[in-house]
Coordinates of C-alpha atoms and ligand atoms in Angstrom, one line a residue:
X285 CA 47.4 46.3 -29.9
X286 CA 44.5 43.3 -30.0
X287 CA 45.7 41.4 -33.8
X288 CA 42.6 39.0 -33.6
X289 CA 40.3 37.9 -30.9
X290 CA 40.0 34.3 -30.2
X291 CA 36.6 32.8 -28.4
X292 CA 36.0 29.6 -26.8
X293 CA 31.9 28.3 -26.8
X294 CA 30.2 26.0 -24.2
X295 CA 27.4 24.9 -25.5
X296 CA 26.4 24.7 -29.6
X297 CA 22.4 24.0 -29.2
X298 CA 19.7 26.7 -30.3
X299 CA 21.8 29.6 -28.7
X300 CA 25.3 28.1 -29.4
X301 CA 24.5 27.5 -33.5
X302 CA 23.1 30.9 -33.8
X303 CA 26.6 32.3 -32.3
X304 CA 28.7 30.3 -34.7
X305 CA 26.0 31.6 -37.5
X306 CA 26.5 35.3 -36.4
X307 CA 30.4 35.7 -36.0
X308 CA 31.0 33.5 -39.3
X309 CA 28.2 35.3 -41.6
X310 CA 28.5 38.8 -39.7
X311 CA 32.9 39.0 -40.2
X312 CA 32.9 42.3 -42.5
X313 CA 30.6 44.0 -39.5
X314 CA 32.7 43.0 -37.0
X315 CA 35.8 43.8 -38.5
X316 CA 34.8 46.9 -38.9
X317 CA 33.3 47.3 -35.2
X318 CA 35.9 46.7 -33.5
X319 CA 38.8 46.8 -35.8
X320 CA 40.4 42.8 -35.9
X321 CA 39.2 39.6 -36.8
X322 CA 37.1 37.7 -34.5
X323 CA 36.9 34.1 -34.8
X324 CA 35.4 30.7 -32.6
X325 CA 38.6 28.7 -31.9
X326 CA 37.0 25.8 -29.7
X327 CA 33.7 25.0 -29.1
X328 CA 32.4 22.4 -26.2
X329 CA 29.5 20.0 -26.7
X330 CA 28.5 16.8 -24.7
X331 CA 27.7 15.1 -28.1
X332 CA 30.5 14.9 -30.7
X333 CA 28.7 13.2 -33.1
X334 CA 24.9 15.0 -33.0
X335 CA 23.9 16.7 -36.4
X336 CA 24.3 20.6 -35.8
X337 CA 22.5 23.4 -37.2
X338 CA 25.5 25.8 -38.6
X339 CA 28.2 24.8 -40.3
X340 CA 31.3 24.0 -38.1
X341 CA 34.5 22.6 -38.3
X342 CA 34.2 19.5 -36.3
X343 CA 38.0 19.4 -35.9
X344 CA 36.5 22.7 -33.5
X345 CA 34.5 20.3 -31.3
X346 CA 35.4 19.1 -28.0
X347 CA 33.5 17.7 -25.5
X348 CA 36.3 18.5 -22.4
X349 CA 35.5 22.0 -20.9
X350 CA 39.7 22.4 -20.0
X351 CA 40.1 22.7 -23.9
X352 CA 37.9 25.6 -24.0
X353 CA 38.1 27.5 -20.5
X354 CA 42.0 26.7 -20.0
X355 CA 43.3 26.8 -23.1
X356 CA 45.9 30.1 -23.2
X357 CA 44.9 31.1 -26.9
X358 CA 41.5 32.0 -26.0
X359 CA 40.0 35.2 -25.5
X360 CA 36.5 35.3 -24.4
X361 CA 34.5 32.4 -23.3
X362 CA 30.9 32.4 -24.2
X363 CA 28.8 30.2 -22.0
X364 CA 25.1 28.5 -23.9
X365 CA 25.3 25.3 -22.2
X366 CA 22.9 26.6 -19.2
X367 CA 21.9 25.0 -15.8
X368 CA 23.6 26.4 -12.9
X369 CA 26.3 24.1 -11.3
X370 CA 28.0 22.8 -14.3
X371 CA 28.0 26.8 -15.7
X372 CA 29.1 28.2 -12.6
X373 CA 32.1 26.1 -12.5
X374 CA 33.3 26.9 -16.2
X375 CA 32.4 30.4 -15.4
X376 CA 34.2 30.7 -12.5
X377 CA 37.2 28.7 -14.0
X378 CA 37.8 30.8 -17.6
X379 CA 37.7 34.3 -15.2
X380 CA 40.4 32.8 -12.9
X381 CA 42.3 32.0 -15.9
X382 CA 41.5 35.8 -17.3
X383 CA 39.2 35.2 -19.8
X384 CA 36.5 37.4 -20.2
X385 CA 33.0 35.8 -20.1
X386 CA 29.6 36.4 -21.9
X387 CA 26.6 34.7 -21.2
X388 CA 22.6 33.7 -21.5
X389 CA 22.2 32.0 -18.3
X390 CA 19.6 33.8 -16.4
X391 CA 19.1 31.0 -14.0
X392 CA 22.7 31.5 -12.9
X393 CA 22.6 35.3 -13.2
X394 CA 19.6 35.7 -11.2
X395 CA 21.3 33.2 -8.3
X396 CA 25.1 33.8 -8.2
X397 CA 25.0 36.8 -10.5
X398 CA 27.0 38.8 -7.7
X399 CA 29.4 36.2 -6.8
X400 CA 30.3 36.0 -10.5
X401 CA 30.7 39.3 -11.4
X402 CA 32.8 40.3 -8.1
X403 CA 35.1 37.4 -9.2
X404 CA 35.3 39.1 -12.9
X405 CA 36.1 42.3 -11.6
X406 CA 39.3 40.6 -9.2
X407 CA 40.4 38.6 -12.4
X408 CA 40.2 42.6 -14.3
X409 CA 37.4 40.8 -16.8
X410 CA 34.5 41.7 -18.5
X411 CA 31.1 39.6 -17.4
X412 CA 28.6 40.6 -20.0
X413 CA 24.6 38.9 -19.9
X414 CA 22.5 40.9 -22.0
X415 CA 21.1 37.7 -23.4
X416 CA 19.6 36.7 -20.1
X417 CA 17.2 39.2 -19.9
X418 CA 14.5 39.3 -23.2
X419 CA 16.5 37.4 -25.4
X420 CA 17.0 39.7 -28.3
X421 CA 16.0 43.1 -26.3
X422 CA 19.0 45.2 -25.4
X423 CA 17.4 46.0 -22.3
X424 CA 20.3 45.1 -19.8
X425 CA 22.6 47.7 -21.9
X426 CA 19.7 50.1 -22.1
X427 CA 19.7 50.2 -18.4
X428 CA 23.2 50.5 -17.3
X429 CA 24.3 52.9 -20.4
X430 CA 21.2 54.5 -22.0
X431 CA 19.4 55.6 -18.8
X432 CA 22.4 56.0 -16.8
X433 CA 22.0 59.6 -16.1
X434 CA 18.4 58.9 -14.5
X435 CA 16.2 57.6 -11.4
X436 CA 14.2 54.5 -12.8
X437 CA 11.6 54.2 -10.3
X438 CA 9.2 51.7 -12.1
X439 CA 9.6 48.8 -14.4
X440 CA 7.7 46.3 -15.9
X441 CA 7.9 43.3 -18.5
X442 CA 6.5 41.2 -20.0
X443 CA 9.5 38.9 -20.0
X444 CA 8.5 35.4 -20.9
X445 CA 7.4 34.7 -24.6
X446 CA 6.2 30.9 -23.8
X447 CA 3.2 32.6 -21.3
X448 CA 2.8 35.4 -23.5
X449 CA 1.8 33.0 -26.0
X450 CA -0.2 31.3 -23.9
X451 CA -2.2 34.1 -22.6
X452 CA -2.5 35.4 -26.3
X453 CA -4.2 32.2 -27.8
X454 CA -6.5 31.5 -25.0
X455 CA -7.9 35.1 -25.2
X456 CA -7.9 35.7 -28.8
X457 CA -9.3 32.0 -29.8
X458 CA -11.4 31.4 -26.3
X459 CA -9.0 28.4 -25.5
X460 CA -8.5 26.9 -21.9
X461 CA -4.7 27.0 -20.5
X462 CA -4.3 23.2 -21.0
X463 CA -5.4 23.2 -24.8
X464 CA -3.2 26.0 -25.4
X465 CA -0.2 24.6 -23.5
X466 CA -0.4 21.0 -25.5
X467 CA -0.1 22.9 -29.0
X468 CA 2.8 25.6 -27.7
X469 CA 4.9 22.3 -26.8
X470 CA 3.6 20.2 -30.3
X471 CA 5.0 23.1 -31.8
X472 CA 7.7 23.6 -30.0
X473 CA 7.1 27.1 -28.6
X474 CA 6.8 25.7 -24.5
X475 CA 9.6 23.6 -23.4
X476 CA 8.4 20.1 -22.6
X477 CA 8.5 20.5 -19.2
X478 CA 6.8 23.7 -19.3
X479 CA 6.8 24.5 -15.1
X480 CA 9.7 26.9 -14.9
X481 CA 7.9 29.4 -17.8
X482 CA 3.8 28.8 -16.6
X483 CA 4.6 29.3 -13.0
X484 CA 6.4 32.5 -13.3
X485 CA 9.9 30.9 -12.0
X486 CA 11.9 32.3 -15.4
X487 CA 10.2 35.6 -15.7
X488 CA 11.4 36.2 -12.1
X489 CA 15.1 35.4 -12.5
X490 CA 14.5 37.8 -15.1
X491 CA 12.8 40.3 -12.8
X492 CA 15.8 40.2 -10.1
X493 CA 18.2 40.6 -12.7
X494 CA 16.6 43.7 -13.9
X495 CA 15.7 44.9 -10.5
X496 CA 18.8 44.8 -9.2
X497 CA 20.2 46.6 -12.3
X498 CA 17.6 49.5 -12.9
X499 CA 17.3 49.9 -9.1
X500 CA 21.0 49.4 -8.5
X501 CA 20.4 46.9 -5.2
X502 CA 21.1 43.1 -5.1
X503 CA 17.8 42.0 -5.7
X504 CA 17.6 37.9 -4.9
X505 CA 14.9 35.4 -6.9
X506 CA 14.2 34.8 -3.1
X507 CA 13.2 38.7 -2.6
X508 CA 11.0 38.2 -5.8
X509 CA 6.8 37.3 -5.1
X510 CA 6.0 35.2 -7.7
X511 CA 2.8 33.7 -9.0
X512 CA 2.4 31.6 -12.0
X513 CA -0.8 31.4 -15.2
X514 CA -2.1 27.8 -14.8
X515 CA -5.2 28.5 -12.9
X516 CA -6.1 31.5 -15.2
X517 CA -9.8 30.3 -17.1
X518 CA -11.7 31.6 -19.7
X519 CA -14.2 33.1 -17.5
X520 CA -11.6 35.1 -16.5
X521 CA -10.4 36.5 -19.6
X522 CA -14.0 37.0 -20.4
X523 CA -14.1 39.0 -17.9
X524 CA -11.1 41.4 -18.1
X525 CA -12.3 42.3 -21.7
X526 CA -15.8 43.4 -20.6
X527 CA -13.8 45.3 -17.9
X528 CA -11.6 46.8 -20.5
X529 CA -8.5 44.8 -19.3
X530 CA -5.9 42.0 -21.0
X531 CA -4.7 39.7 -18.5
X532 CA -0.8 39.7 -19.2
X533 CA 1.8 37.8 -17.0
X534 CA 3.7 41.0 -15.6
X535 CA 7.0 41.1 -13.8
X536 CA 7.0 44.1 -11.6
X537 CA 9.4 46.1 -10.2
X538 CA 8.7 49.4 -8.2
X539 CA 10.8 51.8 -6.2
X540 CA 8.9 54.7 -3.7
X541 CA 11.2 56.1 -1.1
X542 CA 14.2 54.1 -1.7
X543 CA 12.6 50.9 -0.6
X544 CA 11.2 48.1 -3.8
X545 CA 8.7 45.5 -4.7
X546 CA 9.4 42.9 -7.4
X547 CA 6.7 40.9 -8.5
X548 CA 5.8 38.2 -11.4
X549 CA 2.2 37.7 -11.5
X550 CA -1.0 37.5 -13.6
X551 CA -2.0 41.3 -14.4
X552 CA -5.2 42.7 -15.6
X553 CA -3.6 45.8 -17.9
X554 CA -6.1 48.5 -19.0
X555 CA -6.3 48.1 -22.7
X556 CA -4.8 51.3 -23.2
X557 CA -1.5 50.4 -21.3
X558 CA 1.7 49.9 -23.7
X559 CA 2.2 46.4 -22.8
X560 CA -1.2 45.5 -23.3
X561 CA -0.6 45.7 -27.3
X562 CA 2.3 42.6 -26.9
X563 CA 0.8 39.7 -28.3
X564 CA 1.8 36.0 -28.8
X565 CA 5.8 35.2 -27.9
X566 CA 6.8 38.9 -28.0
X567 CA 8.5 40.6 -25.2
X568 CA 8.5 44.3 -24.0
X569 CA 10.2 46.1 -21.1
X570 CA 8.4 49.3 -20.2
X571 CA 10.2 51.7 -17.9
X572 CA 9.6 54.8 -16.2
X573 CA 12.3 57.6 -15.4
X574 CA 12.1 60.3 -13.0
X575 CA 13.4 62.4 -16.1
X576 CA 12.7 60.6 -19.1
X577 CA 9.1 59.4 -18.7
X578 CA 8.3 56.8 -19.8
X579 CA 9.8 54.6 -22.3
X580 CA 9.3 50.9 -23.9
X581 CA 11.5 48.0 -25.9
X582 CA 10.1 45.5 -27.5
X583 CA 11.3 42.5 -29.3
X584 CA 11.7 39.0 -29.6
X585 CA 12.7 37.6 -26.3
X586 CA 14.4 33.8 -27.7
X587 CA 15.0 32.3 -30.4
X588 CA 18.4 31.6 -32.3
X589 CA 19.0 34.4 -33.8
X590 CA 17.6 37.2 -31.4
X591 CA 19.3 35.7 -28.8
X592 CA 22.9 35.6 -30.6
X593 CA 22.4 39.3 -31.5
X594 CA 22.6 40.2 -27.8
X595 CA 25.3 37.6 -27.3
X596 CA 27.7 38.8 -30.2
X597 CA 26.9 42.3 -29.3
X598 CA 28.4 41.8 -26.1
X599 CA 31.3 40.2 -27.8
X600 CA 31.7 43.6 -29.7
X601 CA 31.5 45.3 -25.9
X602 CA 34.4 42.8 -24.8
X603 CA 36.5 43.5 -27.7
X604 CA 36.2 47.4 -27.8
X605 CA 36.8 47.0 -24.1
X606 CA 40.5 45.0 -24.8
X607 CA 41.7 47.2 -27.3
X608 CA 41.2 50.4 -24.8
X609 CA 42.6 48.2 -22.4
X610 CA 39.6 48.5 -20.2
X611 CA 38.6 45.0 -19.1
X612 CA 37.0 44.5 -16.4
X613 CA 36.2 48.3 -15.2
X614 CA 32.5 48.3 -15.7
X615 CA 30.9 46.3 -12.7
X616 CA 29.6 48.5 -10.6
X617 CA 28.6 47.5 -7.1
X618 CA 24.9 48.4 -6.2
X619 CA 24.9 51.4 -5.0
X620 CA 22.0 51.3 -2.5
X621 CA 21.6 48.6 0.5
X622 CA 18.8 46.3 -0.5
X623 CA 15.4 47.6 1.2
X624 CA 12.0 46.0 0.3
X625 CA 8.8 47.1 1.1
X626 CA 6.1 45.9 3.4
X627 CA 3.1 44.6 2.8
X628 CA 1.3 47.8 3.9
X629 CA 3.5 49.6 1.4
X630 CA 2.6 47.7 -1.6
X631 CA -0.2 49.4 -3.4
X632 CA -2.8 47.9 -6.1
X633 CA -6.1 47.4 -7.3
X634 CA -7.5 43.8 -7.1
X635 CA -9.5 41.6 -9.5
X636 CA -12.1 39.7 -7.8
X637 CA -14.5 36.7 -9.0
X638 CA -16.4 35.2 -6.5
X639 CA -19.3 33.0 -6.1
X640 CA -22.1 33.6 -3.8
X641 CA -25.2 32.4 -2.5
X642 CA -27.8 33.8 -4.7
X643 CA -30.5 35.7 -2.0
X644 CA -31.5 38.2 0.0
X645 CA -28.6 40.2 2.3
X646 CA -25.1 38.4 0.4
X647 CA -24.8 41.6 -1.5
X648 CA -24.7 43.9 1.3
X649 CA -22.5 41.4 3.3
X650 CA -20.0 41.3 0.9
X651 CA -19.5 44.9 0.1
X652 CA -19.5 45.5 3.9
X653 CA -16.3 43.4 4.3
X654 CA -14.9 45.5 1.6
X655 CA -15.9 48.8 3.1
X656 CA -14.8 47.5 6.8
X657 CA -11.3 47.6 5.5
X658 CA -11.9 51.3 4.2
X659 CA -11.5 49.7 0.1
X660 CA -14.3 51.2 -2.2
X661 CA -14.9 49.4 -5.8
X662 CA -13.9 50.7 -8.7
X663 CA -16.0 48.1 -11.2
X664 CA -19.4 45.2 -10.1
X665 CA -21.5 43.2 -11.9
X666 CA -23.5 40.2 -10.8
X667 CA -25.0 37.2 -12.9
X668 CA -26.7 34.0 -12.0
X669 CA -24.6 30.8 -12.6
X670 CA -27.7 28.3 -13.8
X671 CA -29.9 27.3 -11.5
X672 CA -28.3 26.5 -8.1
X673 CA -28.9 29.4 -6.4
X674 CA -25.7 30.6 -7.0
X675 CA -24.2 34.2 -8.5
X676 CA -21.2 35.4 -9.6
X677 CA -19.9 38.6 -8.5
X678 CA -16.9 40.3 -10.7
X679 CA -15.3 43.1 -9.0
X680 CA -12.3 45.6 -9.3
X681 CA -11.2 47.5 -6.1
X682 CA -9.8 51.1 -5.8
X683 CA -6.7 51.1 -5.0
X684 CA -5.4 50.0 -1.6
X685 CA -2.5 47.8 0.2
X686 CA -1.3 44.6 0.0
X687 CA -1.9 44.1 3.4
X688 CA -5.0 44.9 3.2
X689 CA -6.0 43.4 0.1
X690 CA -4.6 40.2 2.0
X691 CA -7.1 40.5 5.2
X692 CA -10.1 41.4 2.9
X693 CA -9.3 37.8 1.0
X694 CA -9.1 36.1 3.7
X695 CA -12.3 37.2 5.5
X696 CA -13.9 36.6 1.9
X697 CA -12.5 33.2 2.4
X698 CA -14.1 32.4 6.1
X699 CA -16.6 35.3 6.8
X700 CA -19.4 32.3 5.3
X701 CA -20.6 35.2 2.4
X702 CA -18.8 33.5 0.0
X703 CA -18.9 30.4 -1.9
X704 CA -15.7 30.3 -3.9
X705 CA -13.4 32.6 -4.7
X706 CA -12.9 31.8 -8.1
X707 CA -9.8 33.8 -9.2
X708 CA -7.7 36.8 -8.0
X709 CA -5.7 39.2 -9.7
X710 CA -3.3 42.3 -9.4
X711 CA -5.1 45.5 -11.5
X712 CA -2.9 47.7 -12.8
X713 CA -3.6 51.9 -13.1
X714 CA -4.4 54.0 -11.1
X715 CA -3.2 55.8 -8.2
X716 CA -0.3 53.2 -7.4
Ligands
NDP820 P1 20.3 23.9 -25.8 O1 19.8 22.8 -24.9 O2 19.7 24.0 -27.2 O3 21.8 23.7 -26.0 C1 22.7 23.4 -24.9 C2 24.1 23.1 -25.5 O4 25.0 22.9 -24.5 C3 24.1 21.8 -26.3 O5 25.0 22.0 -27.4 C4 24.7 20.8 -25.4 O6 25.5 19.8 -26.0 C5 25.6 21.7 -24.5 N1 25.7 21.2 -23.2 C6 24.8 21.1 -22.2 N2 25.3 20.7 -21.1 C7 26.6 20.4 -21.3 C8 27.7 19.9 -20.5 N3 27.5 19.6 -19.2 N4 28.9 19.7 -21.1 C9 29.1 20.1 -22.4 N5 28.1 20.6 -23.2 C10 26.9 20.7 -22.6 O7 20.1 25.3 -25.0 P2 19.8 26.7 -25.6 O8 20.8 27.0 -26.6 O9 18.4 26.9 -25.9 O10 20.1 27.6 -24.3 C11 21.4 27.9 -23.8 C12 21.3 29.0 -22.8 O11 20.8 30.2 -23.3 C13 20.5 28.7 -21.6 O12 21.1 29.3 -20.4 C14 19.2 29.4 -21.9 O13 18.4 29.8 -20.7 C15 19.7 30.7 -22.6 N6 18.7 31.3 -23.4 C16 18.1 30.6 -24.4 C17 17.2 31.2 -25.3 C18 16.6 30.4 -26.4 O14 15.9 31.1 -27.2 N7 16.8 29.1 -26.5 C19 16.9 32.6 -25.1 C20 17.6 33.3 -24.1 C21 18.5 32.6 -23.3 P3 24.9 18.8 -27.1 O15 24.4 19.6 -28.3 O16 26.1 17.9 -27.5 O17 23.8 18.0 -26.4
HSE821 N1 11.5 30.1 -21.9 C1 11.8 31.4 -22.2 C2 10.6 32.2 -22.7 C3 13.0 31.5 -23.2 O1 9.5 31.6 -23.0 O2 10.6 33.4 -22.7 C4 13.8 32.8 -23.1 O3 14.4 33.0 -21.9

């Protein structure tokens, strides 16, 4: 019988001090959760010295990874040092020394998230990640235990709190992308460099993970479209709230006739949809079941504390999991063979604002390109932009294909009706 459960940390920054803070200040819980002590025995750092956020025993503090992932005594290895090589490595080294692992890293989940969880089930160990995926959102355990019994054929999330933000402030107090990115970093919310969150990079590792979980395929970053919120404008936003929209940054993930689309990309929501309501750094993953319907967590998606939740719940999973003696027994390859769709299967409606040459004949041209691909519009309006002869045309399209929502953009591009295209989104509802 499991006495007491030692752990080992990499890493002691936001993540790492909210770990120590939860085992220390949570004991009696977990005692009584899974039935022995649980305590941090080592914990790596590059900086020996640096003032930390919990209280710890700085006789606990190493900065050589061996103490932690080789050192006999410990149980579980919790990795919140993130990056990808450096993590891989002590990953990879605590399972070949039978440790079970726990960690936040969606960067690394998202690209060697299959190599590391085959080599966790040869070493007979646990590989738990729930903090990867919407930080304090136990969506990753909601998926492979809470829905188990059902076909998920549709997800989507809002999965990335600094764009959230973003999108949030520029709508609600008419501010431009840039104006509201300076003040998320002054105040810490965006990261200083910002690119990995605006562009859509970090909601997409998210995306695959998820994917590849809910639809149980092994779903690559690489197999993931992604498209980023810097070029969205105010004009836009304007826009989508006479249309009856909120412009949202959505990861998407759909399944039709065994074959899937993952996306990450600026989404004009109808007001009514449940993800439209998730404002400023929230997070909220709303999935649909062939059985269940549909269904919706929301949450914080960082932050010390969320995050440490899903972390030390995990912990708790380990534990359990060692005193049935069941390590290592719930990876479960993918059950299908990865199949995505085409472009011709991908089906949306599409946010158009263009700018035209203001006279007689551009309005008929442009709605014959539209009805030369067989796509009717759903939504129009036209204004004059000052006095240059130029108008703006807002439109929403029925639904149709990617493909050929691709061919009627580009013809918009070189047919010579069009000025600019000014922006482009995905429209969600609808027949898709
Ligand atoms: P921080 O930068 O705050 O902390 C990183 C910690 O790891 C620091 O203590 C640092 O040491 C240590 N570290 C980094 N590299 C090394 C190394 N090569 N050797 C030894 N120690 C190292 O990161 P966070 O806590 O914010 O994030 C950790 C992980 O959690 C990442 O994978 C992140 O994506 C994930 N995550 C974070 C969330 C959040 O809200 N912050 C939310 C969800 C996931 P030192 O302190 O001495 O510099
Ligand atoms: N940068 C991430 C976000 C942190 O803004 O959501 C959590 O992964």
């Amino acid at each position: 019988m499991v006495q007491n459960v030692s752990v080992g940390l990499l890493g002691l920054g936001t993540v790492g001090s909210g770990v120590v803070r939860m085992v220390e200040g949570h004991q009696e819980e977990l005692l009584h959760r899974v039935g022995c002590p649980v305590y941090i025995k080592r914990v790596l750092v590059q900086n020996l010295d640096k003032e930390r956020s919990c209280h710890i025993n700085p006789e606990l503090l190493t900065s050589k990874a061996d103490e932690v992932v080789s050192d006999p005594e410990i149980d579980v290895v919790i990795e919140v040092i993130g990056g990808i090589e450096r993590a891989r490595e002590y990953i990879l080294q605590a399972l070949s020394n039978k440790k079970h692992v726990i960690t936040a890293n969606k960067d690394l989940m998202a690209l060697h998230g299959a190599e590391l969880l085959s080599a966790a089930e040869e070493n007979g160990c646990d590989l738990f990640y729930e903090a990867s995926v919407a930080g304090g959102i136990p969506i990753i355990r909601t998926l492979v235990d809470g829905l188990a019994s059902d076909r998920i054929t549709k997800m989507m999330g809002i999965v990335n709190g600094t764009t959230n933000y973003i999108l949030t402030k520029m709508d609600k107090e008419n501010l431009t992308f840039e104006e509201v990115l300076k003040e998320a970093q002054e105040l810490g919310y965006a990261e200083a460099d910002p690119t990995s969150d605006v562009e859509g990079i970090d909601a997409a590792r998210k995306m695959a993970i998820l994917a590849s979980l809910g639809f149980s395929m092994n779903i690559h970053l690489d197999d993931v479209e992604v498209k980023g919120i810097s070029s969205i404008t105010s004009e836009d936003l304007e826009y989508a709230r006479q249309f009856g929209y909120s412009m949202k940054l959505i990861g998407n993930a759909k399944k039709d006739n065994g074959k899937v689309e993952v996306s990450v990309e600026p989404t004009l929501l109808p007001d009514t949809h449940p993800l439209a309501s998730v404002q400023n750094e929230y997070n909220a993953v709303y999935i649909y079941g062939e059985a269940v319907g549909e269904t919706m967590l929301f949450g914080p998606g960082a932050g010390q504390l969320p995050t440490a939740t899903s972390i030390v719940s995990d912990l708790v999973a380990v534990v359990r999991n060692m005193r049935l003696g069941v390590n290592g027994k719930s990876v479960v390859a993918p059950q299908f063979d990865k199949q995505l769709k085409k472009d011709d299967e991908i089906a949306g409606k599409y946010f158009y604002r263009l700018h035209v040459k203001d006279e007689a004949g551009t309005f008929s041209a442009l709605t014959s390109i539209f009805a030369n691909h067989e796509v009717s519009l759903e939504k129009l309006l036209q204004k004059p932009v000052g006095d240059n002869g130029v108008a703006e045309v807002v439109l929403v399209t029925h639904t149709t294909s990617k493909q050929q929502n691709d061919n009627i953009y580009q013809q918009l591009r070189d047919s010579g009706v069009v000025n600019q295209i000014k922006s482009h989104y995905r429209v969600e509802g609808g027949a898709q």
